[in-house]
Amino acid sequence: MEKFIKQGDNVLVVWSVPPTGDKMQTMVNLIKTKSSTGVVQLENAQRLKMGGYESSNYDIAICGLFSAEEIYSNEIFAEIARVLKPQGKVYVKNNNAGASTTSTLKLSGFINIMEAGLTESSTGDAASQILVGEKPHFEVGSSSKLSFAKKKPAQEESAKTVWNLSAMDMNDDDVELINDDDLLEEEDLVVPDATSLKGGCGTGETKPKKACKNCTCGLAEELETGKTPQPKAATSACGSCYLGDAFRCASCPYLGMPAFKPGEKISLSNRQLTADS
Amino acid sequence: MNDHVRHRVVVLYGSQTGTAEEVTSRLLMQSRGSVFKCVASAMDDYPIQDLVNEDLVLFVCSTTGQGEPPDNMKLFWKFIMRKNLPNTCLSGIRFGVLGLGDSSYAKYNFVAKKLFRRIQNLGGKSLLTIGLADDQHEWGCDVAIDDWSRNMWQILNSIHPTKDGFLNPIESSLPPPRFRVTMDDTNMEGEDIVKSMVEIGHNVSPSKKQPYYASVISNKRVTAADHFQETRLISLNVSPVVDHMKYDPGDVIMIQPSNLSQDVNALLDILPFKPDSLLTFHSLDDEIDASTNIPNKGTTLREIVTKYLDFMSVPRRSFFQLLSHISCDEMEKEKLTELGSPEGTDERYSYANRPRRTILEVLQDFHLTAALIPLERIFDIFPIIRPRAFSIASSPTRHQGEIHVLVAVVKYKTRLQAPRKGLCSSWLASLNTGDLVPIWLKRGGIRFPSKQHCILIGPGTGIAPFRSAAHERTSNGDSGCTVFFGCRNFSSDFYFRDEWKDLNVDLHVACSRDQEEKIYVQDHIKEEGEKLFRLIWEDDASVFVAGNSKNMPDDVKSTFLQIFQTYGKMTSQEAEDYYVTMQSKKRYQQETWS
């Protein structure tokens, strides 16, 4: 089987029944001389998936090297397909006539599956069949445009034409419409939960009001000392009353009135003179 | 700046209250000077046949309370939901969607979500996940808007990286201005401007770009003088363009209002410019907003302020942000920065939104900053006055050459001393005979079948389209109508009280306050249940509901569901199904407004 190996090939040997004696080491040495500069890796089929092998790394994978009785599952072949380079080859020695192995290979993504010949019975075993499969020249799972997609520009043009013809009669009420409620998917019906509606660090506590410049109502003091000051007798000495609402204290009797102009006579309405209840 | 190397980005918005439009203008501002050339338009104003040929398209839209799309994207919506559109027709576009919603509503951001799915359905490739802004967020919609915008610009930048000589979108805190402005010292009389505008537009259908300036024939108060609510019937003369302004009952008239002169003067007082000098705006051609038609020359600041700047609206966050960059006064600047930050949302709400404080009033508070506003920044700082839609109250046959609108004048108190006034209704109320009103027509959402009986439910100003229909149907000899009208008192706000007897109409009026127990339209509908059911079931009658969108439409609907159950022996599920069938066959139509 080693005749399929070329110089520089990275080779993966997958086995499930260990051979007797030093057969395994002999084989590895033999392959190593064939591939010389390439990597040669032996792996138990059951452990292949756990091995964390890099994708698209091997040129050749060999199965059933030590025993032609081994049967590999779809899953193992798929994993082999993953670690093979595009157009890499898998060789499978198999005693059971090819049909089931061929279909398993196909299902795992290999193409151009055929018989690679019989093994020399140098080991004294009965001659076994060798199947070869090739990994396609693209990655498994990659997408690519299908050939009929070439028609797309024309299709797009005709779609545009339908759009434009349709747009010529915007007021046509008799055109059938889709039910727009059907557009919504489950996730569209989810209502935001309360925690996502909080700004900032999300403590949810209301921010204390900032004290004005030249604060006289005691808020600045309160914020500084962390204590609530004794209520003071009302005073109009804060000097901010004449400004607009943006700068007035929270308890300013002039709230709601425009800013005063210099020299303007100020009169409060009855409503403003009565305390809010 | 060389436009050939800039990449076109189309920003389409669907806006009901103006937020989506404001967000759009913010995006435009962010893109200014970058490698992206943004073009903005309301979805219904955008030439939809062009969409298939765009590359980058951003959608910004809100969702109305009932889960419906905003008025200025309704046509667009109906179009993209057409079943016959192939699922590859938008495969040439890359798109993003930003939704503005409120998660306290069941149909939270439904329009944006559906739009996102539908554009994908039609082949569009999404640039980034949908942005869902939520009014219920502690810091309001801004958090999600900012996140989405930053993300979006990053992705667009990865597609088209920034080049030398271009700004990075979003990074510059104060983008370059949109115009260069030159001022001429010759004064221009306001009168001349108005006259020059009347001349245009006689040979084409008037539009937003080219409205028709209709003169006021009459402007009458239709509520009793001592009634708290002022409602006016305004008749406009369209006889010179009657061939270009054909309409049917159910259609809508768009009115472009102006500010009242006392408000204009108050603003001009605090702006540092001569109001009557001639201005020329040299557009830096950085952004095109298809929906505005600001004159670029031969105009004055007074005209701009009067006709274009919506300074009687409540300021949005970007307003404070921009002003904070302009301000030089330490105290004002600090406060503006706070009000313009997402963290300042609470503060901004209690200062501006809750008391409905106007931009004018804010500028009066921040007068030192107001005095520094550069002329070329005025279209960045002030929003543009939006046109308003009114259901036409006149009949094209009976009132030939005229269009009537029924306007409830909006006036209310908040904790601010001065009363709040609706911009458009106050302006309309102030008009005298002969004054000019810029108008154009828009197709309305409802259509009346001529051969079938119509059941019309229109409390308050909701009666407007039905007065149009009743007159038109009577003069055409169409099938009759059953009309349900609701008001407070028979003597104070019963609109068109003397007209109904001459019309082919079975009228039922619910006067809610004329007796101890309040009576509403739905109570009368219930009383007439058996008859109405027969009309619907046997005579194929259609139901129409118009008016305030608060509770009335739902109350009326549930009354009909009850009628179906009682007189049609239906289960509640069957009644609901029957209602849905009526809706889909356009036999149950609504036109509601807030």
PDB file of N, CA, C and O in Angstrom, chain A residues 132-168:
ATOM      1  N   VAL A 132      -9.938   3.552  -3.347  1.00  0.00           N
ATOM      2  CA  VAL A 132      -9.414   4.897  -3.166  1.00  0.00           C
ATOM      3  C   VAL A 132     -10.551   5.903  -3.387  1.00  0.00           C
ATOM      4  O   VAL A 132     -11.400   5.724  -4.254  1.00  0.00           O
ATOM      5  N   GLY A 133     -10.554   6.911  -2.544  1.00  0.00           N
ATOM      6  CA  GLY A 133     -11.546   7.984  -2.709  1.00  0.00           C
ATOM      7  C   GLY A 133     -10.818   9.314  -2.665  1.00  0.00           C
ATOM      8  O   GLY A 133      -9.751   9.440  -2.057  1.00  0.00           O
ATOM      9  N   GLU A 134     -11.361  10.284  -3.329  1.00  0.00           N
ATOM     10  CA  GLU A 134     -10.688  11.576  -3.384  1.00  0.00           C
ATOM     11  C   GLU A 134     -11.549  12.646  -2.707  1.00  0.00           C
ATOM     12  O   GLU A 134     -12.776  12.657  -2.851  1.00  0.00           O
ATOM     13  N   LYS A 135     -10.890  13.512  -1.960  1.00  0.00           N
ATOM     14  CA  LYS A 135     -11.625  14.641  -1.387  1.00  0.00           C
ATOM     15  C   LYS A 135     -11.843  15.677  -2.493  1.00  0.00           C
ATOM     16  O   LYS A 135     -10.924  15.968  -3.254  1.00  0.00           O
ATOM     17  N   PRO A 136     -13.033  16.221  -2.616  1.00  0.00           N
ATOM     18  CA  PRO A 136     -13.270  17.213  -3.688  1.00  0.00           C
ATOM     19  C   PRO A 136     -12.300  18.388  -3.560  1.00  0.00           C
ATOM     20  O   PRO A 136     -11.701  18.587  -2.497  1.00  0.00           O
ATOM     21  N   HIS A 137     -12.178  19.169  -4.617  1.00  0.00           N
ATOM     22  CA  HIS A 137     -11.209  20.257  -4.556  1.00  0.00           C
ATOM     23  C   HIS A 137     -11.729  21.484  -3.814  1.00  0.00           C
ATOM     24  O   HIS A 137     -11.139  22.538  -3.852  1.00  0.00           O
ATOM     25  N   PHE A 138     -12.864  21.333  -3.164  1.00  0.00           N
ATOM     26  CA  PHE A 138     -13.299  22.435  -2.296  1.00  0.00           C
ATOM     27  C   PHE A 138     -13.477  21.875  -0.886  1.00  0.00           C
ATOM     28  O   PHE A 138     -13.532  20.671  -0.688  1.00  0.00           O
ATOM     29  N   GLU A 139     -13.527  22.772   0.060  1.00  0.00           N
ATOM     30  CA  GLU A 139     -13.687  22.366   1.443  1.00  0.00           C
ATOM     31  C   GLU A 139     -15.097  21.872   1.705  1.00  0.00           C
ATOM     32  O   GLU A 139     -16.061  22.425   1.185  1.00  0.00           O
ATOM     33  N   VAL A 140     -15.198  20.861   2.547  1.00  0.00           N
ATOM     34  CA  VAL A 140     -16.514  20.401   2.950  1.00  0.00           C
ATOM     35  C   VAL A 140     -17.194  21.537   3.717  1.00  0.00           C
ATOM     36  O   VAL A 140     -16.580  22.168   4.568  1.00  0.00           O
ATOM     37  N   GLY A 141     -18.429  21.789   3.355  1.00  0.00           N
ATOM     38  CA  GLY A 141     -19.154  22.843   4.066  1.00  0.00           C
ATOM     39  C   GLY A 141     -18.960  24.216   3.466  1.00  0.00           C
ATOM     40  O   GLY A 141     -19.653  25.151   3.819  1.00  0.00           O
ATOM     41  N   SER A 142     -18.018  24.364   2.518  1.00  0.00           N
ATOM     42  CA  SER A 142     -17.873  25.671   1.901  1.00  0.00           C
ATOM     43  C   SER A 142     -18.961  25.834   0.864  1.00  0.00           C
ATOM     44  O   SER A 142     -19.498  24.859   0.365  1.00  0.00           O
ATOM     45  N   SER A 143     -19.333  27.076   0.569  1.00  0.00           N
ATOM     46  CA  SER A 143     -20.396  27.245  -0.408  1.00  0.00           C
ATOM     47  C   SER A 143     -19.814  27.820  -1.675  1.00  0.00           C
ATOM     48  O   SER A 143     -18.777  28.476  -1.660  1.00  0.00           O
ATOM     49  N   SER A 144     -20.483  27.562  -2.743  1.00  0.00           N
ATOM     50  CA  SER A 144     -20.001  28.086  -4.004  1.00  0.00           C
ATOM     51  C   SER A 144     -21.183  28.236  -4.927  1.00  0.00           C
ATOM     52  O   SER A 144     -22.216  27.588  -4.738  1.00  0.00           O
ATOM     53  N   LYS A 145     -21.070  29.117  -5.847  1.00  0.00           N
ATOM     54  CA  LYS A 145     -22.198  29.368  -6.745  1.00  0.00           C
ATOM     55  C   LYS A 145     -22.381  28.187  -7.680  1.00  0.00           C
ATOM     56  O   LYS A 145     -21.411  27.677  -8.238  1.00  0.00           O
ATOM     57  N   LEU A 146     -23.592  27.754  -7.825  1.00  0.00           N
ATOM     58  CA  LEU A 146     -23.862  26.686  -8.770  1.00  0.00           C
ATOM     59  C   LEU A 146     -23.881  27.275 -10.171  1.00  0.00           C
ATOM     60  O   LEU A 146     -24.094  28.463 -10.346  1.00  0.00           O
ATOM     61  N   SER A 147     -23.662  26.402 -11.136  1.00  0.00           N
ATOM     62  CA  SER A 147     -23.470  26.934 -12.481  1.00  0.00           C
ATOM     63  C   SER A 147     -24.688  27.681 -12.997  1.00  0.00           C
ATOM     64  O   SER A 147     -24.571  28.646 -13.723  1.00  0.00           O
ATOM     65  N   PHE A 148     -25.891  27.248 -12.572  1.00  0.00           N
ATOM     66  CA  PHE A 148     -27.058  27.964 -13.106  1.00  0.00           C
ATOM     67  C   PHE A 148     -27.167  29.380 -12.575  1.00  0.00           C
ATOM     68  O   PHE A 148     -27.959  30.172 -13.053  1.00  0.00           O
ATOM     69  N   ALA A 149     -26.353  29.702 -11.547  1.00  0.00           N
ATOM     70  CA  ALA A 149     -26.385  31.048 -11.006  1.00  0.00           C
ATOM     71  C   ALA A 149     -25.894  32.082 -12.010  1.00  0.00           C
ATOM     72  O   ALA A 149     -26.069  33.274 -11.826  1.00  0.00           O
ATOM     73  N   LYS A 150     -25.271  31.602 -13.081  1.00  0.00           N
ATOM     74  CA  LYS A 150     -24.802  32.537 -14.113  1.00  0.00           C
ATOM     75  C   LYS A 150     -25.945  33.311 -14.741  1.00  0.00           C
ATOM     76  O   LYS A 150     -25.781  34.406 -15.233  1.00  0.00           O
ATOM     77  N   LYS A 151     -27.121  32.708 -14.673  1.00  0.00           N
ATOM     78  CA  LYS A 151     -28.279  33.369 -15.258  1.00  0.00           C
ATOM     79  C   LYS A 151     -28.722  34.557 -14.406  1.00  0.00           C
ATOM     80  O   LYS A 151     -29.588  35.307 -14.796  1.00  0.00           O
ATOM     81  N   LYS A 152     -28.149  34.696 -13.210  1.00  0.00           N
ATOM     82  CA  LYS A 152     -28.678  35.637 -12.233  1.00  0.00           C
ATOM     83  C   LYS A 152     -28.861  37.073 -12.734  1.00  0.00           C
ATOM     84  O   LYS A 152     -29.916  37.657 -12.508  1.00  0.00           O
ATOM     85  N   PRO A 153     -27.865  37.663 -13.385  1.00  0.00           N
ATOM     86  CA  PRO A 153     -28.055  39.029 -13.835  1.00  0.00           C
ATOM     87  C   PRO A 153     -29.343  39.214 -14.634  1.00  0.00           C
ATOM     88  O   PRO A 153     -30.096  40.159 -14.392  1.00  0.00           O
ATOM     89  N   ALA A 154     -29.618  38.277 -15.507  1.00  0.00           N
ATOM     90  CA  ALA A 154     -30.821  38.374 -16.312  1.00  0.00           C
ATOM     91  C   ALA A 154     -32.051  38.311 -15.419  1.00  0.00           C
ATOM     92  O   ALA A 154     -33.002  39.080 -15.560  1.00  0.00           O
ATOM     93  N   GLN A 155     -31.964  37.379 -14.441  1.00  0.00           N
ATOM     94  CA  GLN A 155     -33.072  37.207 -13.529  1.00  0.00           C
ATOM     95  C   GLN A 155     -33.291  38.495 -12.732  1.00  0.00           C
ATOM     96  O   GLN A 155     -34.402  38.952 -12.545  1.00  0.00           O
ATOM     97  N   GLU A 156     -32.150  39.068 -12.303  1.00  0.00           N
ATOM     98  CA  GLU A 156     -32.210  40.286 -11.522  1.00  0.00           C
ATOM     99  C   GLU A 156     -32.831  41.412 -12.346  1.00  0.00           C
ATOM    100  O   GLU A 156     -33.628  42.188 -11.847  1.00  0.00           O
ATOM    101  N   GLU A 157     -32.440  41.464 -13.608  1.00  0.00           N
ATOM    102  CA  GLU A 157     -32.998  42.491 -14.481  1.00  0.00           C
ATOM    103  C   GLU A 157     -34.499  42.346 -14.582  1.00  0.00           C
ATOM    104  O   GLU A 157     -35.235  43.327 -14.501  1.00  0.00           O
ATOM    105  N   SER A 158     -34.968  41.104 -14.725  1.00  0.00           N
ATOM    106  CA  SER A 158     -36.401  40.935 -14.892  1.00  0.00           C
ATOM    107  C   SER A 158     -37.124  41.256 -13.595  1.00  0.00           C
ATOM    108  O   SER A 158     -38.224  41.787 -13.593  1.00  0.00           O
ATOM    109  N   ALA A 159     -36.446  40.954 -12.457  1.00  0.00           N
ATOM    110  CA  ALA A 159     -37.047  41.308 -11.164  1.00  0.00           C
ATOM    111  C   ALA A 159     -37.187  42.824 -11.051  1.00  0.00           C
ATOM    112  O   ALA A 159     -38.193  43.338 -10.584  1.00  0.00           O
ATOM    113  N   LYS A 160     -36.151  43.523 -11.541  1.00  0.00           N
ATOM    114  CA  LYS A 160     -36.210  44.984 -11.518  1.00  0.00           C
ATOM    115  C   LYS A 160     -37.344  45.502 -12.394  1.00  0.00           C
ATOM    116  O   LYS A 160     -38.008  46.473 -12.057  1.00  0.00           O
ATOM    117  N   THR A 161     -37.534  44.830 -13.518  1.00  0.00           N
ATOM    118  CA  THR A 161     -38.603  45.250 -14.414  1.00  0.00           C
ATOM    119  C   THR A 161     -39.967  45.091 -13.750  1.00  0.00           C
ATOM    120  O   THR A 161     -40.807  45.981 -13.842  1.00  0.00           O
ATOM    121  N   VAL A 162     -40.154  43.963 -13.064  1.00  0.00           N
ATOM    122  CA  VAL A 162     -41.425  43.753 -12.369  1.00  0.00           C
ATOM    123  C   VAL A 162     -41.637  44.868 -11.349  1.00  0.00           C
ATOM    124  O   VAL A 162     -42.709  45.454 -11.232  1.00  0.00           O
ATOM    125  N   TRP A 163     -40.560  45.181 -10.633  1.00  0.00           N
ATOM    126  CA  TRP A 163     -40.606  46.251  -9.624  1.00  0.00           C
ATOM    127  C   TRP A 163     -41.019  47.570 -10.275  1.00  0.00           C
ATOM    128  O   TRP A 163     -41.922  48.259  -9.807  1.00  0.00           O
ATOM    129  N   ASN A 164     -40.349  47.898 -11.370  1.00  0.00           N
ATOM    130  CA  ASN A 164     -40.623  49.180 -12.014  1.00  0.00           C
ATOM    131  C   ASN A 164     -42.019  49.260 -12.602  1.00  0.00           C
ATOM    132  O   ASN A 164     -42.689  50.275 -12.488  1.00  0.00           O
ATOM    133  N   LEU A 165     -42.460  48.152 -13.211  1.00  0.00           N
ATOM    134  CA  LEU A 165     -43.813  48.149 -13.770  1.00  0.00           C
ATOM    135  C   LEU A 165     -44.822  48.320 -12.656  1.00  0.00           C
ATOM    136  O   LEU A 165     -45.792  49.051 -12.761  1.00  0.00           O
ATOM    137  N   SER A 166     -44.548  47.623 -11.556  1.00  0.00           N
ATOM    138  CA  SER A 166     -45.441  47.681 -10.414  1.00  0.00           C
ATOM    139  C   SER A 166     -45.484  49.101  -9.846  1.00  0.00           C
ATOM    140  O   SER A 166     -46.536  49.594  -9.453  1.00  0.00           O
ATOM    141  N   ALA A 167     -44.293  49.753  -9.859  1.00  0.00           N
ATOM    142  CA  ALA A 167     -44.198  51.096  -9.273  1.00  0.00           C
ATOM    143  C   ALA A 167     -44.942  52.139 -10.104  1.00  0.00           C
ATOM    144  O   ALA A 167     -45.222  53.236  -9.634  1.00  0.00           O
ATOM    145  N   MET A 168     -45.238  51.781 -11.359  1.00  0.00           N
ATOM    146  CA  MET A 168     -45.926  52.749 -12.208  1.00  0.00           C
ATOM    147  C   MET A 168     -47.361  52.973 -11.750  1.00  0.00           C
ATOM    148  O   MET A 168     -47.978  53.964 -12.077  1.00  0.00           O
TER     149      MET A 168
END
